Tab-separated table of C-alpha atoms in Angstrom:
chain	number	residue	atom	x	y	z
A	15	MET	CA	-56.960	20.999	45.626
A	16	MET	CA	-59.112	21.727	42.574
A	17	LEU	CA	-56.764	24.561	41.589
A	18	ALA	CA	-53.737	22.292	41.842
A	19	ARG	CA	-55.416	19.657	39.630
A	20	HIS	CA	-56.264	22.251	36.982
A	21	VAL	CA	-52.702	23.568	36.999
A	22	GLN	CA	-51.316	20.019	36.607
A	23	THR	CA	-53.732	19.304	33.720
A	24	ILE	CA	-52.806	22.520	31.932
A	25	GLY	CA	-49.119	21.666	32.403
A	26	ASN	CA	-49.590	18.217	30.851
A	27	LEU	CA	-51.422	19.707	27.883
A	28	LEU	CA	-48.637	22.232	27.306
A	29	GLU	CA	-46.030	19.447	27.430
A	30	ARG	CA	-47.958	17.451	24.822
A	31	ILE	CA	-48.257	20.488	22.560
A	32	ILE	CA	-44.545	21.252	22.829
A	33	GLU	CA	-43.326	17.626	22.431
A	34	VAL	CA	-44.341	17.285	18.760
A	35	PRO	CA	-42.570	20.385	17.409
A	36	VAL	CA	-39.499	19.679	19.535
A	37	ALA	CA	-39.338	16.123	18.226
A	38	GLN	CA	-39.705	17.369	14.686
A	39	LEU	CA	-37.030	19.989	15.241
A	40	ARG	CA	-34.736	17.370	16.742
A	41	GLY	CA	-35.214	15.161	13.689
A	42	ILE	CA	-34.509	18.058	11.366
A	43	ASN	CA	-31.468	18.970	13.380
A	44	MET	CA	-30.114	15.421	13.290
A	45	ASN	CA	-30.726	15.110	9.567
A	46	PHE	CA	-29.028	18.444	8.982
A	47	CYS	CA	-26.016	17.382	11.055
A	48	ILE	CA	-25.711	14.099	9.161
A	49	TRP	CA	-26.026	15.867	5.798
A	50	TYR	CA	-23.498	18.509	6.780
A	51	SER	CA	-21.004	15.924	8.005
A	52	ASN	CA	-21.279	13.977	4.740
A	53	VAL	CA	-20.781	17.050	2.590
A	54	SER	CA	-17.770	18.368	4.453
A	55	SER	CA	-16.010	14.994	4.900
A	56	TYR	CA	-12.264	15.136	4.297
A	57	ASN	CA	-9.828	12.367	5.103
A	58	GLU	CA	-6.402	13.452	6.211
A	59	LEU	CA	-3.452	11.613	4.699
A	60	PRO	CA	-1.339	9.483	7.025
A	61	ARG	CA	1.326	11.694	8.491
A	62	LYS	CA	4.979	11.066	7.839
A	63	LEU	CA	6.602	9.156	10.664
A	64	ASN	CA	9.736	10.342	12.366
A	65	LYS	CA	12.843	8.198	12.151
A	66	SER	CA	12.333	7.050	15.739
A	67	GLU	CA	8.682	6.057	15.245
A	68	ARG	CA	7.498	2.602	14.296
A	69	LYS	CA	4.902	1.895	11.642
A	70	PRO	CA	1.414	1.380	13.095
A	71	PRO	CA	0.713	-2.383	13.231
A	72	VAL	CA	-2.211	-3.936	11.374
A	73	ARG	CA	-3.239	-5.753	14.541
A	74	SER	CA	-2.677	-4.469	18.051
A	75	PHE	CA	0.307	-5.715	20.029
A	76	ASN	CA	-2.003	-7.083	22.729
A	77	GLU	CA	-3.740	-9.255	20.152
A	78	LEU	CA	-0.387	-10.459	18.805
A	79	LYS	CA	0.824	-11.310	22.314
A	80	ARG	CA	-2.407	-13.186	23.028
A	81	GLU	CA	-1.997	-15.178	19.816
A	82	ALA	CA	1.644	-15.973	20.637
A	83	ARG	CA	0.677	-17.262	24.097
A	84	LEU	CA	-1.968	-19.538	22.586
A	85	LYS	CA	0.534	-20.939	20.073
A	86	LYS	CA	3.062	-21.542	22.822
A	87	LYS	CA	0.477	-23.427	24.863
A	88	GLU	CA	-0.481	-25.536	21.831
A	89	ARG	CA	3.156	-26.465	21.205
A	90	GLN	CA	3.404	-27.917	24.691
A	91	ASN	CA	0.800	-30.543	23.773
A	92	VAL	CA	2.218	-33.161	21.396
A	93	HIS	CA	-0.560	-33.427	18.846
A	94	GLU	CA	-1.041	-32.645	15.180
A	95	LEU	CA	-2.277	-29.233	14.138
A	96	VAL	CA	-4.352	-29.235	10.945
A	97	LEU	CA	-2.951	-26.593	8.595
A	98	GLN	CA	-4.978	-25.018	5.816
A	99	PRO	CA	-3.580	-23.746	2.492
A	100	PRO	CA	-1.253	-21.943	2.059
A	101	GLU	CA	0.196	-22.684	5.527
A	102	ASN	CA	0.510	-26.382	4.606
A	103	GLY	CA	2.497	-25.644	1.442
A	104	LEU	CA	-0.358	-26.067	-1.025
A	105	LEU	CA	-1.831	-23.367	-3.226
A	106	VAL	CA	-5.189	-21.732	-2.669
A	107	LYS	CA	-6.872	-22.765	-5.921
A	108	GLN	CA	-9.379	-19.902	-5.882
A	109	LEU	CA	-6.536	-17.344	-5.826
A	110	VAL	CA	-4.451	-18.747	-8.691
A	111	PRO	CA	-6.456	-16.846	-11.386
A	112	ILE	CA	-6.177	-13.681	-9.283
A	113	ALA	CA	-2.379	-14.067	-9.199
A	114	HIS	CA	-2.346	-14.221	-13.010
A	115	GLN	CA	-4.595	-11.144	-13.196
A	116	VAL	CA	-2.385	-9.155	-10.818
A	117	TYR	CA	0.747	-9.949	-12.820
A	118	ALA	CA	-0.964	-9.041	-16.104
A	119	ALA	CA	-2.311	-5.813	-14.557
A	120	ARG	CA	1.184	-4.883	-13.366
A	121	CYS	CA	2.608	-5.342	-16.875
A	122	GLU	CA	-0.206	-3.220	-18.291
A	123	LEU	CA	0.390	-0.573	-15.633
A	124	LEU	CA	4.132	-0.338	-16.328
A	125	SER	CA	3.485	-0.092	-20.042
A	126	SER	CA	0.910	2.695	-19.575
A	127	VAL	CA	3.104	4.701	-17.209
A	128	SER	CA	6.147	4.381	-19.493
A	129	SER	CA	4.048	5.738	-22.378
A	130	LEU	CA	2.552	8.658	-20.450
A	131	VAL	CA	5.872	9.756	-18.967
A	132	ASN	CA	6.823	10.998	-22.434
A	133	TYR	CA	3.799	13.329	-22.510
A	134	THR	CA	3.480	14.494	-18.888
A	135	ALA	CA	6.334	16.095	-16.975
A	136	ILE	CA	7.390	14.518	-13.666
A	137	TYR	CA	9.555	16.458	-11.231
A	138	SER	CA	11.381	15.311	-8.121
A	139	CYS	CA	13.124	17.354	-5.446
A	140	SER	CA	16.813	16.530	-5.336
A	141	LEU	CA	16.943	17.278	-1.596
A	142	CYS	CA	13.820	15.880	0.067
A	143	GLY	CA	12.508	13.587	-2.684
A	144	GLU	CA	9.052	15.169	-3.043
A	145	VAL	CA	7.357	14.479	-6.379
A	146	HIS	CA	5.165	16.687	-8.561
A	147	VAL	CA	3.243	15.582	-11.659
A	148	GLY	CA	2.633	18.187	-14.365
A	149	HIS	CA	4.223	21.381	-15.569
A	150	PRO	CA	5.101	23.760	-14.014
A	151	PRO	CA	6.109	22.347	-10.599
A	152	HIS	CA	4.480	23.810	-7.524
A	153	LYS	CA	5.892	26.658	-5.428
A	154	ILE	CA	4.846	25.266	-2.041
A	155	ARG	CA	7.645	25.624	0.484
A	156	THR	CA	7.716	22.246	2.236
A	157	CYS	CA	11.366	21.260	1.756
A	158	ASN	CA	12.550	21.027	5.344
A	159	VAL	CA	15.554	18.700	5.361
A	160	ARG	CA	19.224	19.134	6.067
A	161	GLY	CA	20.873	21.104	3.273
A	162	SER	CA	17.651	22.648	1.952
A	163	LEU	CA	17.297	26.317	1.069
A	164	SER	CA	16.430	28.858	3.744
A	165	SER	CA	13.183	29.615	1.897
A	166	LYS	CA	12.243	25.877	2.020
A	167	GLU	CA	11.636	25.871	-1.726
A	168	HIS	CA	12.222	22.662	-3.613
A	169	SER	CA	15.102	22.053	-6.004
A	170	TRP	CA	13.271	20.391	-8.875
A	171	VAL	CA	14.888	17.951	-11.301
A	172	LYS	CA	13.392	15.696	-13.958
A	173	GLY	CA	11.870	12.476	-12.627
A	174	GLY	CA	10.888	9.154	-14.118
A	175	ILE	CA	8.857	5.994	-13.599
A	176	GLY	CA	10.663	5.172	-10.371
A	177	HIS	CA	9.339	8.350	-8.753
A	178	VAL	CA	5.731	7.515	-9.694
A	179	LEU	CA	5.904	3.774	-8.943
A	180	PRO	CA	8.699	3.072	-6.431
A	181	LEU	CA	10.163	-0.404	-6.728
A	182	VAL	CA	10.156	-2.528	-3.553
A	183	GLU	CA	12.087	-5.784	-3.872
A	184	SER	CA	11.906	-9.013	-1.906
A	185	PHE	CA	14.043	-12.150	-1.751
A	186	HIS	CA	12.717	-14.881	-4.030
A	187	LEU	CA	11.955	-18.043	-2.059
A	188	TYR	CA	12.169	-21.458	-3.705
A	189	ASP	CA	10.232	-22.932	-0.765
A	190	ARG	CA	7.955	-20.408	0.944
A	191	ILE	CA	7.573	-22.482	4.128
A	192	GLY	CA	11.230	-23.465	4.290
A	193	ARG	CA	13.892	-21.751	6.329
A	194	ALA	CA	14.451	-18.020	6.082
A	195	VAL	CA	17.243	-16.454	4.014
A	196	SER	CA	20.341	-16.102	6.194
A	197	HIS	CA	22.798	-13.212	6.207
A	198	ASN	CA	25.463	-15.229	4.374
A	199	GLU	CA	23.029	-15.968	1.533
A	200	MET	CA	22.111	-12.362	0.771
A	201	LEU	CA	24.223	-12.316	-2.433
A	202	GLU	CA	23.177	-15.812	-3.542
A	203	VAL	CA	19.392	-15.337	-3.531
A	204	ASP	CA	17.681	-13.309	-6.262
A	205	ARG	CA	15.697	-10.215	-5.385
A	206	ILE	CA	12.619	-9.491	-7.501
A	207	PRO	CA	9.753	-6.981	-7.157
A	208	ALA	CA	7.744	-7.849	-4.070
A	209	ILE	CA	4.406	-7.877	-5.879
A	210	VAL	CA	5.852	-10.280	-8.479
A	211	GLU	CA	7.072	-12.546	-5.672
A	212	LEU	CA	3.557	-12.458	-4.204
A	213	CYS	CA	2.122	-13.594	-7.547
A	214	VAL	CA	4.722	-16.364	-7.818
A	215	GLN	CA	3.934	-17.721	-4.367
A	216	ALA	CA	0.199	-17.523	-5.163
A	217	GLY	CA	0.485	-19.709	-8.277
A	218	PHE	CA	1.983	-17.698	-11.156
A	219	ASP	CA	4.967	-19.527	-12.702
A	220	ILE	CA	8.009	-17.679	-14.053
A	221	PRO	CA	10.705	-19.915	-15.608
A	222	GLU	CA	13.491	-17.595	-14.466
A	223	TYR	CA	12.450	-17.948	-10.830
A	224	PRO	CA	11.428	-21.552	-10.105
A	225	THR	CA	9.475	-22.308	-6.974
A	226	ARG	CA	8.464	-25.501	-5.249
A	227	ARG	CA	4.906	-26.697	-5.861
A	228	ARG	CA	3.904	-29.409	-3.412
A	229	ALA	CA	1.520	-32.219	-4.264
A	230	PHE	CA	1.146	-33.263	-0.617
A	231	PRO	CA	0.714	-30.994	2.420
A	232	VAL	CA	3.134	-30.631	5.294
A	233	TYR	CA	2.154	-31.434	8.871
A	234	CYS	CA	2.666	-29.529	12.095
A	235	VAL	CA	3.314	-31.618	15.213
A	236	ALA	CA	4.159	-29.866	18.477
A	237	GLY	CA	5.069	-26.693	16.601
A	238	ARG	CA	7.481	-28.390	14.163
A	239	ILE	CA	6.898	-28.669	10.421
A	240	ILE	CA	7.209	-32.224	9.085
A	241	ASP	CA	7.476	-32.714	5.323
A	242	PHE	CA	7.055	-36.290	4.025
A	243	GLU	CA	7.482	-35.268	0.382
A	244	LYS	CA	10.841	-35.785	-1.282
A	245	ARG	CA	13.140	-32.827	-0.980
A	246	PHE	CA	13.975	-32.732	-4.700
A	247	PRO	CA	11.419	-34.446	-6.972
A	248	LYS	CA	12.672	-36.292	-10.046
A	249	GLU	CA	11.235	-33.808	-12.528
A	250	ILE	CA	13.436	-31.015	-11.105
A	251	SER	CA	17.023	-30.932	-12.362
A	252	LEU	CA	19.495	-29.543	-9.865
A	253	GLY	CA	21.834	-28.042	-12.418
A	254	LYS	CA	19.669	-26.618	-15.177
A	255	ASP	CA	18.867	-23.351	-13.371
A	256	ILE	CA	22.437	-22.623	-12.231
A	257	ASP	CA	24.170	-19.839	-14.147
A	258	ALA	CA	27.922	-20.383	-14.389
A	259	CYS	CA	28.514	-16.640	-14.796
A	260	GLY	CA	27.146	-15.935	-11.299
A	261	PHE	CA	25.825	-12.534	-10.385
A	262	TRP	CA	28.350	-10.809	-12.672
A	263	CYS	CA	26.106	-11.676	-15.610
A	264	LYS	CA	22.873	-9.890	-14.777
A	265	LYS	CA	19.663	-11.640	-15.708
A	266	LYS	CA	17.101	-9.837	-17.778
A	267	ARG	CA	14.115	-9.488	-15.497
A	268	SER	CA	10.585	-9.932	-16.701
A	269	ASP	CA	9.613	-6.351	-15.843
A	270	GLU	CA	12.503	-4.936	-17.873
A	271	ASP	CA	11.311	-6.441	-21.144
A	272	LYS	CA	8.938	-3.710	-22.198
A	273	ASN	CA	9.511	-3.903	-25.951
A	274	SER	CA	6.900	-6.617	-26.363
A	275	MET	CA	4.423	-4.605	-24.273
A	276	ALA	CA	4.963	-1.307	-26.106
A	277	MET	CA	1.774	0.456	-27.131
A	278	HIS	CA	1.400	1.740	-30.674
A	279	SER	CA	-1.726	3.777	-29.969
A	280	ASP	CA	-1.497	7.574	-30.019
A	281	ASP	CA	-4.649	8.048	-27.998
A	282	ILE	CA	-3.262	9.289	-24.692
A	283	GLN	CA	-6.636	9.248	-22.977
A	284	ALA	CA	-7.233	5.608	-23.927
A	285	ILE	CA	-3.809	4.682	-22.535
A	286	ALA	CA	-4.610	6.537	-19.299
A	287	VAL	CA	-7.980	4.784	-18.940
A	288	ARG	CA	-6.368	1.362	-19.410
A	289	GLY	CA	-3.643	2.283	-16.953
A	290	MET	CA	-6.163	3.428	-14.330
A	291	LYS	CA	-8.098	0.162	-14.679
A	292	ALA	CA	-4.862	-1.811	-14.399
A	293	TRP	CA	-3.887	0.103	-11.249
A	294	GLU	CA	-7.218	-0.587	-9.557
A	295	LYS	CA	-7.187	-4.239	-10.647
A	296	MET	CA	-3.657	-4.724	-9.324
A	297	ARG	CA	-4.468	-2.999	-6.042
A	298	ARG	CA	-7.637	-4.984	-5.381
A	299	GLY	CA	-6.155	-8.284	-6.516
A	300	ALA	CA	-3.020	-7.888	-4.401
A	301	SER	CA	-5.164	-7.038	-1.366
A	302	LYS	CA	-7.095	-10.293	-1.858
A	303	LEU	CA	-3.862	-12.266	-2.147
A	304	MET	CA	-2.475	-10.691	1.031
A	305	GLU	CA	-5.508	-11.900	2.983
A	306	LYS	CA	-4.182	-15.462	2.575
A	307	TYR	CA	-0.491	-15.112	1.694
A	308	ALA	CA	1.467	-13.391	4.444
A	309	VAL	CA	3.787	-10.473	3.706
A	310	GLN	CA	6.192	-9.053	6.276
A	311	THR	CA	7.662	-5.560	6.515
A	312	CYS	CA	10.156	-3.919	8.821
A	313	GLY	CA	8.602	-1.590	11.369
A	314	TYR	CA	11.312	1.044	10.861
A	315	CYS	CA	12.529	0.736	7.240
A	316	PRO	CA	10.877	-0.023	3.851
A	317	GLU	CA	12.230	-3.611	3.654
A	318	VAL	CA	9.602	-6.196	2.632
A	319	GLN	CA	9.711	-9.994	2.587
A	320	VAL	CA	6.914	-12.015	0.997
A	321	GLY	CA	6.309	-15.155	3.030
A	322	PRO	CA	5.179	-16.288	6.477
A	323	LYS	CA	8.343	-14.926	8.126
A	324	GLY	CA	11.007	-12.351	7.433
A	325	HIS	CA	14.580	-12.980	6.360
A	326	ARG	CA	17.647	-12.836	8.642
A	327	VAL	CA	19.798	-10.493	6.589
A	328	ARG	CA	21.276	-7.810	8.848
A	329	ASN	CA	20.946	-4.786	6.570
A	330	CYS	CA	18.574	-2.560	8.547
A	331	GLN	CA	19.904	0.980	8.930
A	332	ALA	CA	16.883	2.451	10.711
A	333	TYR	CA	16.342	3.660	14.261
A	334	LYS	CA	18.344	1.732	16.903
A	335	HIS	CA	19.478	-0.946	14.461
A	336	GLN	CA	22.556	-1.476	16.631
A	337	MET	CA	20.353	-2.892	19.402
A	338	ARG	CA	18.902	-5.399	16.923
A	339	ASP	CA	22.323	-6.246	15.433
A	340	GLY	CA	21.118	-4.864	12.110
A	341	GLN	CA	18.139	-7.225	11.945
A	342	HIS	CA	14.705	-6.015	10.950
A	343	ALA	CA	11.724	-5.588	13.269
A	344	TRP	CA	9.255	-7.674	11.270
A	345	GLN	CA	5.516	-7.081	11.386
A	346	GLU	CA	2.488	-7.682	9.168
A	347	ALA	CA	2.543	-5.644	5.957
A	348	THR	CA	-0.179	-3.834	4.044
A	349	PHE	CA	-0.564	-3.049	0.351
A	350	ASN	CA	1.020	0.372	0.914
A	351	ASP	CA	4.196	-1.414	2.053
A	352	LEU	CA	4.154	-3.588	-1.067
A	353	VAL	CA	3.531	-0.662	-3.457
A	354	PRO	CA	4.273	2.588	-1.558
A	355	PRO	CA	1.919	5.415	-2.595
A	356	VAL	CA	3.664	8.669	-3.500
A	357	TYR	CA	1.169	11.437	-2.726
A	358	VAL	CA	1.361	14.567	-4.878
A	359	TYR	CA	-0.678	17.771	-5.013
A	360	HIS	CA	-3.729	17.473	-7.253
A	361	THR	CA	-4.075	20.113	-9.978
A	362	GLN	CA	-7.761	20.831	-10.593
A	363	ASP	CA	-7.346	23.353	-13.431
A	364	GLN	CA	-4.783	21.839	-15.787
A	365	GLN	CA	-5.360	24.405	-18.527
A	366	SER	CA	-4.324	27.438	-16.482
A	367	ARG	CA	-0.623	26.511	-16.503
A	368	LYS	CA	-0.180	28.378	-13.238
A	369	PRO	CA	1.951	26.801	-10.500
A	370	LEU	CA	0.413	25.956	-7.142
A	371	VAL	CA	1.365	28.679	-4.669
A	372	ASN	CA	2.332	28.355	-1.045
A	373	GLY	CA	-0.346	30.731	0.256
A	374	LEU	CA	-3.196	28.488	-0.927
A	375	LYS	CA	-1.743	25.107	0.029
A	376	ARG	CA	-4.532	24.326	2.514
A	377	TYR	CA	-7.072	24.356	-0.343
A	378	TYR	CA	-5.207	21.833	-2.515
A	379	GLY	CA	-6.057	18.149	-2.483
A	380	MET	CA	-3.671	15.253	-3.010
A	381	LEU	CA	-3.612	12.016	-4.985
A	382	PRO	CA	-1.221	9.104	-5.494
A	383	ALA	CA	1.276	10.073	-8.183
A	384	VAL	CA	0.222	7.307	-10.567
A	385	VAL	CA	-3.454	8.301	-10.243
A	386	GLU	CA	-2.595	11.986	-10.812
A	387	LEU	CA	-0.599	11.007	-13.899
A	388	PHE	CA	-3.590	9.180	-15.383
A	389	ALA	CA	-5.995	11.953	-14.325
A	390	GLN	CA	-3.988	14.608	-16.155
A	391	ALA	CA	-4.069	12.412	-19.260
A	392	GLY	CA	-7.875	12.337	-19.182
A	393	ALA	CA	-8.777	9.214	-17.202
A	394	PRO	CA	-11.755	9.444	-14.812
A	395	ILE	CA	-10.941	9.211	-11.103
A	396	GLU	CA	-12.771	6.732	-8.888
A	397	LYS	CA	-14.987	7.963	-6.068
A	398	ASN	CA	-12.834	6.476	-3.304
A	399	TYR	CA	-10.240	9.215	-3.950
A	400	SER	CA	-12.742	12.053	-3.481
A	401	PRO	CA	-12.087	12.576	0.268
A	402	ILE	CA	-8.386	13.346	-0.306
A	403	MET	CA	-8.561	15.261	-3.600
A	404	ARG	CA	-11.009	17.821	-2.131
A	405	GLU	CA	-13.320	18.259	-5.074
A	406	ASP	CA	-15.829	20.065	-2.823
A	407	VAL	CA	-13.378	22.969	-2.321
A	408	VAL	CA	-13.020	25.745	-4.878
A	409	VAL	CA	-9.463	27.076	-4.850
A	410	PRO	CA	-9.680	30.883	-4.513
A	411	GLU	CA	-7.428	33.421	-6.137
A	412	MET	CA	-4.698	35.086	-4.123
A	413	ASP	CA	-6.682	38.309	-3.752
A	414	GLU	CA	-9.783	36.339	-2.650
A	415	GLU	CA	-8.082	34.367	0.130
A	416	LYS	CA	-8.824	36.975	2.800
A	417	LEU	CA	-12.528	36.771	1.922
A	418	VAL	CA	-12.726	33.012	2.551
A	419	VAL	CA	-14.525	32.161	5.804
């Protein structure tokens, strides 16, 4: 018995002696793992969807179904639902200055990009549409579409502003909570840039595109919108905005008048810095606006409609559009649907003038084309782009690739 007690005591002492170093080693191990994971973090870009795949929804379909069932149950009870701005037709006063800032940032961004395009080469593949910023274009063989070369090399041609900042248009709504644009009205309603339409609905006024500003809210009773305000107030003239020439006489859009916004400065780096700030201001401001003002996008094609619901124009040519009679599969949009990012390969060493080669493509990072354009002109890049531009990776030479672990 005495021997057993001594053995048990010695065992307890050994456990106590071992516990402290093990605990310390565990802490060191955990800290090392956390540090290692932070250093080697790399965010993969969203993969390109196939033609038969639908865009991932912002909210899950189960949540959307649950919300639809609750709304259906509320409509069965005849009582008034209290609507908050902007659902009741009124503006969100706190977001009106942000709408002005987003529009001003967009004008500044277009002016900066139009100036830098003259100094930095932009290439686009005539077959697959891939974009490259800088000279010379890369040699990475990723052109895998019908009609491409057997070597999968790109057929580069000169690009422009539209390849860096793709234009996404939306129907302009006079009344954002009114009825949707029908198929027969598709040629009668103006289409303007979607981000401009978002600013207009959020409180920015453009004389060319009038919109209805309510002084009194609308009411929702049993799921139906009731508007007690006059349909056409006295201060609005029905005939002053009608152009007798029709759509044959094209209007000069606000984003096409760049002469007044032309920059006279020769400092390319200063232009790039202003453009980068304008890009970030537009992106953040538009994201704030989209938290309150709904924007819809088609789940299969790039069509966008700013407003609480999508239009009814049957012009969808995406996957199984025949089953939908050409109508769009509307879902909640994100900022990337409003301003699609065009990702290009990031060139770390811009002075070498050597093209990016196919053998080292896994070491190259990527950036949105507009950010890469400003970066090559000397603008600093924000830290939120570090995970995709791979600054922690040193691109080896071709003869050093086999030595990389």
